[in-house]
Amino acid sequence: MESNRAPNNQMALKGVVLVLALIAAGAFVLARGLDDEKDSTAVTTTQPTAEATMEPEEIPDPVETPADDGEPAATPAPLPDDGGETETTEPAPAVTQPPAPAPDEELECRDPSTIGVLVANGTDVSGAAGRLSGELNAANYVTLPPHNASPQTGSAFYYRAGYEVDAQCIARLLGESEKPLWPMPDPPPGGLTLESLGNAFILILIGPDSLAQRPG
C-alpha cells in the first residue's frame, strides 16, 4: 500500500508544479501584453500625426482688377515728408508805398522854382505831357521838355532821394493825392534814361487815367 501511495504523491506533486508553472507563464504573458498596450497607447497619444498638427495654408483673396476704361489710373498724391528738411523759398520783400498825407496835413514844400519836374506821356493821348507841363510851369515849377514813355497802366509820381515831400506837394496841387508815389529807380521807369531825366527831381509818368485827360 505504501509503495502505491508514493508514486501517486509524486504525480500529484508534479501536477501541482505544472499548474503553478502554467499560471506563472500565463501571468507573465498577460503582464507583457498589458505593458505593450500601454506603450502603444503612449506613443499614440504623445506623437500627434502630421496631418493633425499641420496648419491650413491661407489662400490670399483674389485682387480685383479694375476694368480698363481707357483712362490712366490716378496717381496717389505724395505723402508729406515730416522727417526731412524741406527747402523753402522766401518771397521777395514787397515794395510798400509810403502813406499819403492827410488832406489837411501841412506839407513843408520847397520853393517850386528850385524843383525840376519831368512829365512823360505813357498813353496814346496826344499832348498829355505838354499840357501837364504847362500847368506846372504856371505854378512856377521848373519843367523839362516833355517826353514819351512806354505804355503805362496808371499814373505815378517818382522822386529822387530827399524829394518825397515835394512829390506830395505836386500831387496835392494837381488834386491827384491818391496816385502812387515811388522812389526813383535806376534806370528810371517808362523806358527813360538818366540822360533824359536830366536834373529833374520829380518824374510824373502819365497813365490812361485822369492825368491824361486834364484840360490844356
PDB file of C-alpha atoms in Angstrom:
ATOM      1  CA  MET A   1       0.000   0.000   0.000  1.00  0.00           C
ATOM      2  CA  GLU A   2       2.758   2.474   0.863  1.00  0.00           C
ATOM      3  CA  SER A   3       4.574   1.746  -2.395  1.00  0.00           C
ATOM      4  CA  ASN A   4       1.486   2.648  -4.434  1.00  0.00           C
ATOM      5  CA  ARG A   5       0.881   5.790  -2.414  1.00  0.00           C
ATOM      6  CA  ALA A   6       4.369   7.141  -3.053  1.00  0.00           C
ATOM      7  CA  PRO A   7       4.029   7.208  -6.833  1.00  0.00           C
ATOM      8  CA  ASN A   8       0.647   8.865  -6.537  1.00  0.00           C
ATOM      9  CA  ASN A   9       2.082  11.567  -4.323  1.00  0.00           C
ATOM     10  CA  GLN A  10       4.867  12.230  -6.784  1.00  0.00           C
ATOM     11  CA  MET A  11       2.393  12.508  -9.643  1.00  0.00           C
ATOM     12  CA  ALA A  12       0.227  14.893  -7.644  1.00  0.00           C
ATOM     13  CA  LEU A  13       3.277  16.993  -6.816  1.00  0.00           C
ATOM     14  CA  LYS A  14       4.274  17.147 -10.466  1.00  0.00           C
ATOM     15  CA  GLY A  15       0.748  18.203 -11.367  1.00  0.00           C
ATOM     16  CA  VAL A  16       0.833  20.992  -8.837  1.00  0.00           C
ATOM     17  CA  VAL A  17       4.210  22.180 -10.107  1.00  0.00           C
ATOM     18  CA  LEU A  18       2.934  22.079 -13.692  1.00  0.00           C
ATOM     19  CA  VAL A  19      -0.157  24.056 -12.797  1.00  0.00           C
ATOM     20  CA  LEU A  20       1.927  26.647 -10.985  1.00  0.00           C
ATOM     21  CA  ALA A  21       4.258  26.881 -13.947  1.00  0.00           C
ATOM     22  CA  LEU A  22       1.329  27.399 -16.300  1.00  0.00           C
ATOM     23  CA  ILE A  23      -0.126  30.058 -14.015  1.00  0.00           C
ATOM     24  CA  ALA A  24       3.237  31.834 -13.829  1.00  0.00           C
ATOM     25  CA  ALA A  25       3.644  31.670 -17.599  1.00  0.00           C
ATOM     26  CA  GLY A  26       0.139  32.995 -18.129  1.00  0.00           C
ATOM     27  CA  ALA A  27       0.717  35.824 -15.687  1.00  0.00           C
ATOM     28  CA  PHE A  28       3.988  36.727 -17.433  1.00  0.00           C
ATOM     29  CA  VAL A  29       2.354  36.731 -20.854  1.00  0.00           C
ATOM     30  CA  LEU A  30      -0.561  38.809 -19.560  1.00  0.00           C
ATOM     31  CA  ALA A  31       1.786  41.307 -17.953  1.00  0.00           C
ATOM     32  CA  ARG A  32       3.796  41.666 -21.166  1.00  0.00           C
ATOM     33  CA  GLY A  33       0.620  42.189 -23.115  1.00  0.00           C
ATOM     34  CA  LEU A  34      -0.528  44.967 -20.777  1.00  0.00           C
ATOM     35  CA  ASP A  35       2.882  46.671 -20.976  1.00  0.00           C
ATOM     36  CA  ASP A  36       2.822  46.543 -24.793  1.00  0.00           C
ATOM     37  CA  GLU A  37      -0.669  48.021 -24.830  1.00  0.00           C
ATOM     38  CA  LYS A  38       0.396  50.877 -22.522  1.00  0.00           C
ATOM     39  CA  ASP A  39       3.438  51.629 -24.687  1.00  0.00           C
ATOM     40  CA  SER A  40       1.313  51.627 -27.818  1.00  0.00           C
ATOM     41  CA  THR A  41      -1.222  53.958 -26.205  1.00  0.00           C
ATOM     42  CA  ALA A  42       1.515  56.310 -25.023  1.00  0.00           C
ATOM     43  CA  VAL A  43       3.026  56.504 -28.476  1.00  0.00           C
ATOM     44  CA  THR A  44      -0.362  57.153 -29.995  1.00  0.00           C
ATOM     45  CA  THR A  45      -1.291  59.954 -27.590  1.00  0.00           C
ATOM     46  CA  THR A  46       2.081  61.733 -27.332  1.00  0.00           C
ATOM     47  CA  GLN A  47       3.006  61.758 -31.028  1.00  0.00           C
ATOM     48  CA  PRO A  48       0.293  63.550 -32.969  1.00  0.00           C
ATOM     49  CA  THR A  49       0.198  62.848 -36.623  1.00  0.00           C
ATOM     50  CA  ALA A  50       1.489  65.373 -39.089  1.00  0.00           C
ATOM     51  CA  GLU A  51      -1.993  65.616 -40.520  1.00  0.00           C
ATOM     52  CA  ALA A  52      -3.405  66.808 -37.186  1.00  0.00           C
ATOM     53  CA  THR A  53      -0.704  69.439 -36.489  1.00  0.00           C
ATOM     54  CA  MET A  54      -0.380  70.967 -39.955  1.00  0.00           C
ATOM     55  CA  GLU A  55      -1.981  74.405 -40.116  1.00  0.00           C
ATOM     56  CA  PRO A  56      -4.112  75.081 -43.156  1.00  0.00           C
ATOM     57  CA  GLU A  57      -2.376  77.298 -45.707  1.00  0.00           C
ATOM     58  CA  GLU A  58      -4.063  80.661 -46.132  1.00  0.00           C
ATOM     59  CA  ILE A  59      -5.097  81.381 -49.664  1.00  0.00           C
ATOM     60  CA  PRO A  60      -4.941  85.119 -50.463  1.00  0.00           C
ATOM     61  CA  ASP A  61      -8.100  86.747 -51.618  1.00  0.00           C
ATOM     62  CA  PRO A  62      -8.138  87.437 -55.317  1.00  0.00           C
ATOM     63  CA  VAL A  63      -7.308  91.050 -56.158  1.00  0.00           C
ATOM     64  CA  GLU A  64      -9.969  92.767 -58.128  1.00  0.00           C
ATOM     65  CA  THR A  65      -8.537  94.312 -61.261  1.00  0.00           C
ATOM     66  CA  PRO A  66     -10.382  97.480 -62.293  1.00  0.00           C
ATOM     67  CA  ALA A  67     -11.781  97.443 -65.751  1.00  0.00           C
ATOM     68  CA  ASP A  68      -9.679  99.269 -68.307  1.00  0.00           C
ATOM     69  CA  ASP A  69     -11.909 102.102 -69.473  1.00  0.00           C
ATOM     70  CA  GLY A  70      -9.160 103.760 -71.492  1.00  0.00           C
ATOM     71  CA  GLU A  71      -8.278 106.365 -68.847  1.00  0.00           C
ATOM     72  CA  PRO A  72      -4.935 106.279 -66.994  1.00  0.00           C
ATOM     73  CA  ALA A  73      -5.072 105.286 -63.376  1.00  0.00           C
ATOM     74  CA  ALA A  74      -4.945 108.145 -60.910  1.00  0.00           C
ATOM     75  CA  THR A  75      -1.590 108.617 -59.273  1.00  0.00           C
ATOM     76  CA  PRO A  76      -1.886 108.964 -55.478  1.00  0.00           C
ATOM     77  CA  ALA A  77      -0.687 112.257 -54.070  1.00  0.00           C
ATOM     78  CA  PRO A  78       2.745 112.008 -52.408  1.00  0.00           C
ATOM     79  CA  LEU A  79       2.718 111.997 -48.654  1.00  0.00           C
ATOM     80  CA  PRO A  80       4.371 114.922 -46.893  1.00  0.00           C
ATOM     81  CA  ASP A  81       7.874 114.225 -45.681  1.00  0.00           C
ATOM     82  CA  ASP A  82       7.835 115.114 -41.979  1.00  0.00           C
ATOM     83  CA  GLY A  83      11.236 113.638 -41.239  1.00  0.00           C
ATOM     84  CA  GLY A  84      13.456 115.576 -43.609  1.00  0.00           C
ATOM     85  CA  GLU A  85      14.182 119.204 -44.008  1.00  0.00           C
ATOM     86  CA  THR A  86      12.380 120.964 -46.818  1.00  0.00           C
ATOM     87  CA  GLU A  87      13.834 123.868 -48.685  1.00  0.00           C
ATOM     88  CA  THR A  88      11.645 126.933 -48.510  1.00  0.00           C
ATOM     89  CA  THR A  89      11.870 129.941 -50.762  1.00  0.00           C
ATOM     90  CA  GLU A  90      11.308 133.246 -49.052  1.00  0.00           C
ATOM     91  CA  PRO A  91       9.178 135.641 -51.087  1.00  0.00           C
ATOM     92  CA  ALA A  92      10.835 138.813 -52.247  1.00  0.00           C
ATOM     93  CA  PRO A  93      10.032 141.753 -49.977  1.00  0.00           C
ATOM     94  CA  ALA A  94       7.239 143.830 -51.409  1.00  0.00           C
ATOM     95  CA  VAL A  95       7.876 147.491 -52.092  1.00  0.00           C
ATOM     96  CA  THR A  96       5.437 149.400 -49.945  1.00  0.00           C
ATOM     97  CA  GLN A  97       4.151 152.792 -50.926  1.00  0.00           C
ATOM     98  CA  PRO A  98       4.616 155.498 -48.288  1.00  0.00           C
ATOM     99  CA  PRO A  99       1.319 156.594 -46.777  1.00  0.00           C
ATOM    100  CA  ALA A 100      -0.234 159.605 -48.425  1.00  0.00           C
ATOM    101  CA  PRO A 101      -0.528 162.668 -46.205  1.00  0.00           C
ATOM    102  CA  ALA A 102      -3.907 163.598 -44.824  1.00  0.00           C
ATOM    103  CA  PRO A 103      -5.699 166.305 -46.847  1.00  0.00           C
ATOM    104  CA  ASP A 104      -5.393 168.815 -44.008  1.00  0.00           C
ATOM    105  CA  GLU A 105      -1.769 167.943 -43.152  1.00  0.00           C
ATOM    106  CA  GLU A 106       0.611 170.840 -43.659  1.00  0.00           C
ATOM    107  CA  LEU A 107       3.437 169.978 -46.048  1.00  0.00           C
ATOM    108  CA  GLU A 108       6.773 171.773 -45.953  1.00  0.00           C
ATOM    109  CA  CYS A 109       7.129 172.281 -49.704  1.00  0.00           C
ATOM    110  CA  ARG A 110      10.265 173.790 -51.176  1.00  0.00           C
ATOM    111  CA  ASP A 111      10.162 176.809 -53.422  1.00  0.00           C
ATOM    112  CA  PRO A 112       8.739 175.491 -56.755  1.00  0.00           C
ATOM    113  CA  SER A 113      11.343 177.482 -58.669  1.00  0.00           C
ATOM    114  CA  THR A 114      14.015 175.174 -57.215  1.00  0.00           C
ATOM    115  CA  ILE A 115      12.244 171.931 -58.178  1.00  0.00           C
ATOM    116  CA  GLY A 116      12.826 170.469 -61.629  1.00  0.00           C
ATOM    117  CA  VAL A 117       9.952 168.295 -62.937  1.00  0.00           C
ATOM    118  CA  LEU A 118       9.819 166.000 -65.967  1.00  0.00           C
ATOM    119  CA  VAL A 119       6.467 164.832 -67.357  1.00  0.00           C
ATOM    120  CA  ALA A 120       6.415 161.728 -69.592  1.00  0.00           C
ATOM    121  CA  ASN A 121       3.372 160.519 -71.532  1.00  0.00           C
ATOM    122  CA  GLY A 122       2.736 156.761 -71.286  1.00  0.00           C
ATOM    123  CA  THR A 123      -0.596 156.867 -73.149  1.00  0.00           C
ATOM    124  CA  ASP A 124      -1.853 157.362 -76.703  1.00  0.00           C
ATOM    125  CA  VAL A 125      -3.465 160.681 -75.706  1.00  0.00           C
ATOM    126  CA  SER A 126      -1.632 163.222 -77.810  1.00  0.00           C
ATOM    127  CA  GLY A 127      -0.193 166.253 -75.981  1.00  0.00           C
ATOM    128  CA  ALA A 128      -0.976 164.987 -72.449  1.00  0.00           C
ATOM    129  CA  ALA A 129       2.586 165.533 -71.186  1.00  0.00           C
ATOM    130  CA  GLY A 130       2.817 169.009 -72.750  1.00  0.00           C
ATOM    131  CA  ARG A 131      -0.446 170.174 -71.180  1.00  0.00           C
ATOM    132  CA  LEU A 132       0.542 168.967 -67.711  1.00  0.00           C
ATOM    133  CA  SER A 133       3.991 170.538 -68.048  1.00  0.00           C
ATOM    134  CA  GLY A 134       2.375 173.880 -68.883  1.00  0.00           C
ATOM    135  CA  GLU A 135       0.129 173.634 -65.824  1.00  0.00           C
ATOM    136  CA  LEU A 136       3.121 173.016 -63.543  1.00  0.00           C
ATOM    137  CA  ASN A 137       5.115 175.784 -65.201  1.00  0.00           C
ATOM    138  CA  ALA A 138       2.289 178.158 -64.453  1.00  0.00           C
ATOM    139  CA  ALA A 139       2.679 177.162 -60.770  1.00  0.00           C
ATOM    140  CA  ASN A 140       6.347 178.280 -61.009  1.00  0.00           C
ATOM    141  CA  TYR A 141       7.812 174.736 -61.177  1.00  0.00           C
ATOM    142  CA  VAL A 142      10.829 174.261 -63.445  1.00  0.00           C
ATOM    143  CA  THR A 143       9.618 171.861 -66.148  1.00  0.00           C
ATOM    144  CA  LEU A 144      11.879 169.999 -68.552  1.00  0.00           C
ATOM    145  CA  PRO A 145      10.841 169.285 -72.156  1.00  0.00           C
ATOM    146  CA  PRO A 146       8.122 166.563 -72.043  1.00  0.00           C
ATOM    147  CA  HIS A 147       8.926 163.027 -73.178  1.00  0.00           C
ATOM    148  CA  ASN A 148       7.089 159.992 -74.458  1.00  0.00           C
ATOM    149  CA  ALA A 149       7.287 156.832 -72.333  1.00  0.00           C
ATOM    150  CA  SER A 150       6.415 153.188 -72.787  1.00  0.00           C
ATOM    151  CA  PRO A 151       2.702 152.353 -72.331  1.00  0.00           C
ATOM    152  CA  GLN A 152       1.575 152.525 -68.701  1.00  0.00           C
ATOM    153  CA  THR A 153      -1.398 151.067 -66.861  1.00  0.00           C
ATOM    154  CA  GLY A 154      -1.715 154.007 -64.455  1.00  0.00           C
ATOM    155  CA  SER A 155      -0.136 157.318 -63.491  1.00  0.00           C
ATOM    156  CA  ALA A 156       2.526 157.583 -60.780  1.00  0.00           C
ATOM    157  CA  PHE A 157       4.891 160.121 -59.217  1.00  0.00           C
ATOM    158  CA  TYR A 158       8.584 159.271 -58.808  1.00  0.00           C
ATOM    159  CA  TYR A 159      11.003 161.267 -56.679  1.00  0.00           C
ATOM    160  CA  ARG A 160      14.730 161.380 -56.083  1.00  0.00           C
ATOM    161  CA  ALA A 161      16.057 160.835 -52.564  1.00  0.00           C
ATOM    162  CA  GLY A 162      15.028 163.696 -50.267  1.00  0.00           C
ATOM    163  CA  TYR A 163      12.205 164.954 -52.517  1.00  0.00           C
ATOM    164  CA  GLU A 164       9.309 162.792 -51.360  1.00  0.00           C
ATOM    165  CA  VAL A 165       7.510 165.738 -49.735  1.00  0.00           C
ATOM    166  CA  ASP A 166       7.877 167.811 -52.910  1.00  0.00           C
ATOM    167  CA  ALA A 167       6.277 164.977 -54.911  1.00  0.00           C
ATOM    168  CA  GLN A 168       3.402 165.025 -52.425  1.00  0.00           C
ATOM    169  CA  CYS A 169       3.111 168.798 -52.838  1.00  0.00           C
ATOM    170  CA  ILE A 170       2.796 168.478 -56.633  1.00  0.00           C
ATOM    171  CA  ALA A 171       0.259 165.636 -56.337  1.00  0.00           C
ATOM    172  CA  ARG A 172      -1.838 167.749 -53.950  1.00  0.00           C
ATOM    173  CA  LEU A 173      -1.554 170.778 -56.232  1.00  0.00           C
ATOM    174  CA  LEU A 174      -2.928 168.720 -59.126  1.00  0.00           C
ATOM    175  CA  GLY A 175      -5.660 167.158 -56.977  1.00  0.00           C
ATOM    176  CA  GLU A 176      -4.114 163.708 -57.512  1.00  0.00           C
ATOM    177  CA  SER A 177      -3.034 162.825 -53.951  1.00  0.00           C
ATOM    178  CA  GLU A 178      -4.375 159.287 -54.360  1.00  0.00           C
ATOM    179  CA  LYS A 179      -1.862 158.492 -57.077  1.00  0.00           C
ATOM    180  CA  PRO A 180       1.084 156.298 -56.001  1.00  0.00           C
ATOM    181  CA  LEU A 181       4.451 157.836 -55.118  1.00  0.00           C
ATOM    182  CA  TRP A 182       7.623 155.780 -55.551  1.00  0.00           C
ATOM    183  CA  PRO A 183      11.347 156.315 -55.057  1.00  0.00           C
ATOM    184  CA  MET A 184      13.142 156.890 -58.363  1.00  0.00           C
ATOM    185  CA  PRO A 185      14.528 153.561 -59.631  1.00  0.00           C
ATOM    186  CA  ASP A 186      17.744 153.151 -61.597  1.00  0.00           C
ATOM    187  CA  PRO A 187      17.228 153.103 -64.506  1.00  0.00           C
ATOM    188  CA  PRO A 188      14.146 155.362 -64.495  1.00  0.00           C
ATOM    189  CA  PRO A 189      10.781 153.771 -65.367  1.00  0.00           C
ATOM    190  CA  GLY A 190       8.873 154.068 -68.628  1.00  0.00           C
ATOM    191  CA  GLY A 191      11.892 153.347 -70.811  1.00  0.00           C
ATOM    192  CA  LEU A 192      13.506 156.668 -69.866  1.00  0.00           C
ATOM    193  CA  THR A 193      17.227 157.135 -69.257  1.00  0.00           C
ATOM    194  CA  LEU A 194      19.169 159.117 -66.686  1.00  0.00           C
ATOM    195  CA  GLU A 195      20.184 161.433 -69.509  1.00  0.00           C
ATOM    196  CA  SER A 196      16.561 162.157 -70.429  1.00  0.00           C
ATOM    197  CA  LEU A 197      15.726 162.629 -66.749  1.00  0.00           C
ATOM    198  CA  GLY A 198      18.363 165.371 -66.574  1.00  0.00           C
ATOM    199  CA  ASN A 199      18.255 167.484 -63.417  1.00  0.00           C
ATOM    200  CA  ALA A 200      14.606 166.709 -62.662  1.00  0.00           C
ATOM    201  CA  PHE A 201      13.915 165.795 -59.056  1.00  0.00           C
ATOM    202  CA  ILE A 202      10.336 164.695 -59.757  1.00  0.00           C
ATOM    203  CA  LEU A 203       9.114 162.467 -62.613  1.00  0.00           C
ATOM    204  CA  ILE A 204       5.413 162.330 -63.427  1.00  0.00           C
ATOM    205  CA  LEU A 205       4.601 159.269 -65.543  1.00  0.00           C
ATOM    206  CA  ILE A 206       1.167 159.692 -67.125  1.00  0.00           C
ATOM    207  CA  GLY A 207      -1.072 156.636 -67.491  1.00  0.00           C
ATOM    208  CA  PRO A 208      -4.546 156.225 -69.036  1.00  0.00           C
ATOM    209  CA  ASP A 209      -6.451 157.985 -66.250  1.00  0.00           C
ATOM    210  CA  SER A 210      -7.384 161.475 -65.103  1.00  0.00           C
ATOM    211  CA  LEU A 211      -3.866 162.893 -65.568  1.00  0.00           C
ATOM    212  CA  ALA A 212      -4.086 162.177 -69.298  1.00  0.00           C
ATOM    213  CA  GLN A 213      -7.432 163.984 -69.583  1.00  0.00           C
ATOM    214  CA  ARG A 214      -6.502 167.299 -67.952  1.00  0.00           C
ATOM    215  CA  PRO A 215      -7.508 170.368 -69.978  1.00  0.00           C
ATOM    216  CA  GLY A 216      -4.794 172.424 -71.649  1.00  0.00           C
TER     217      GLY A 216
END
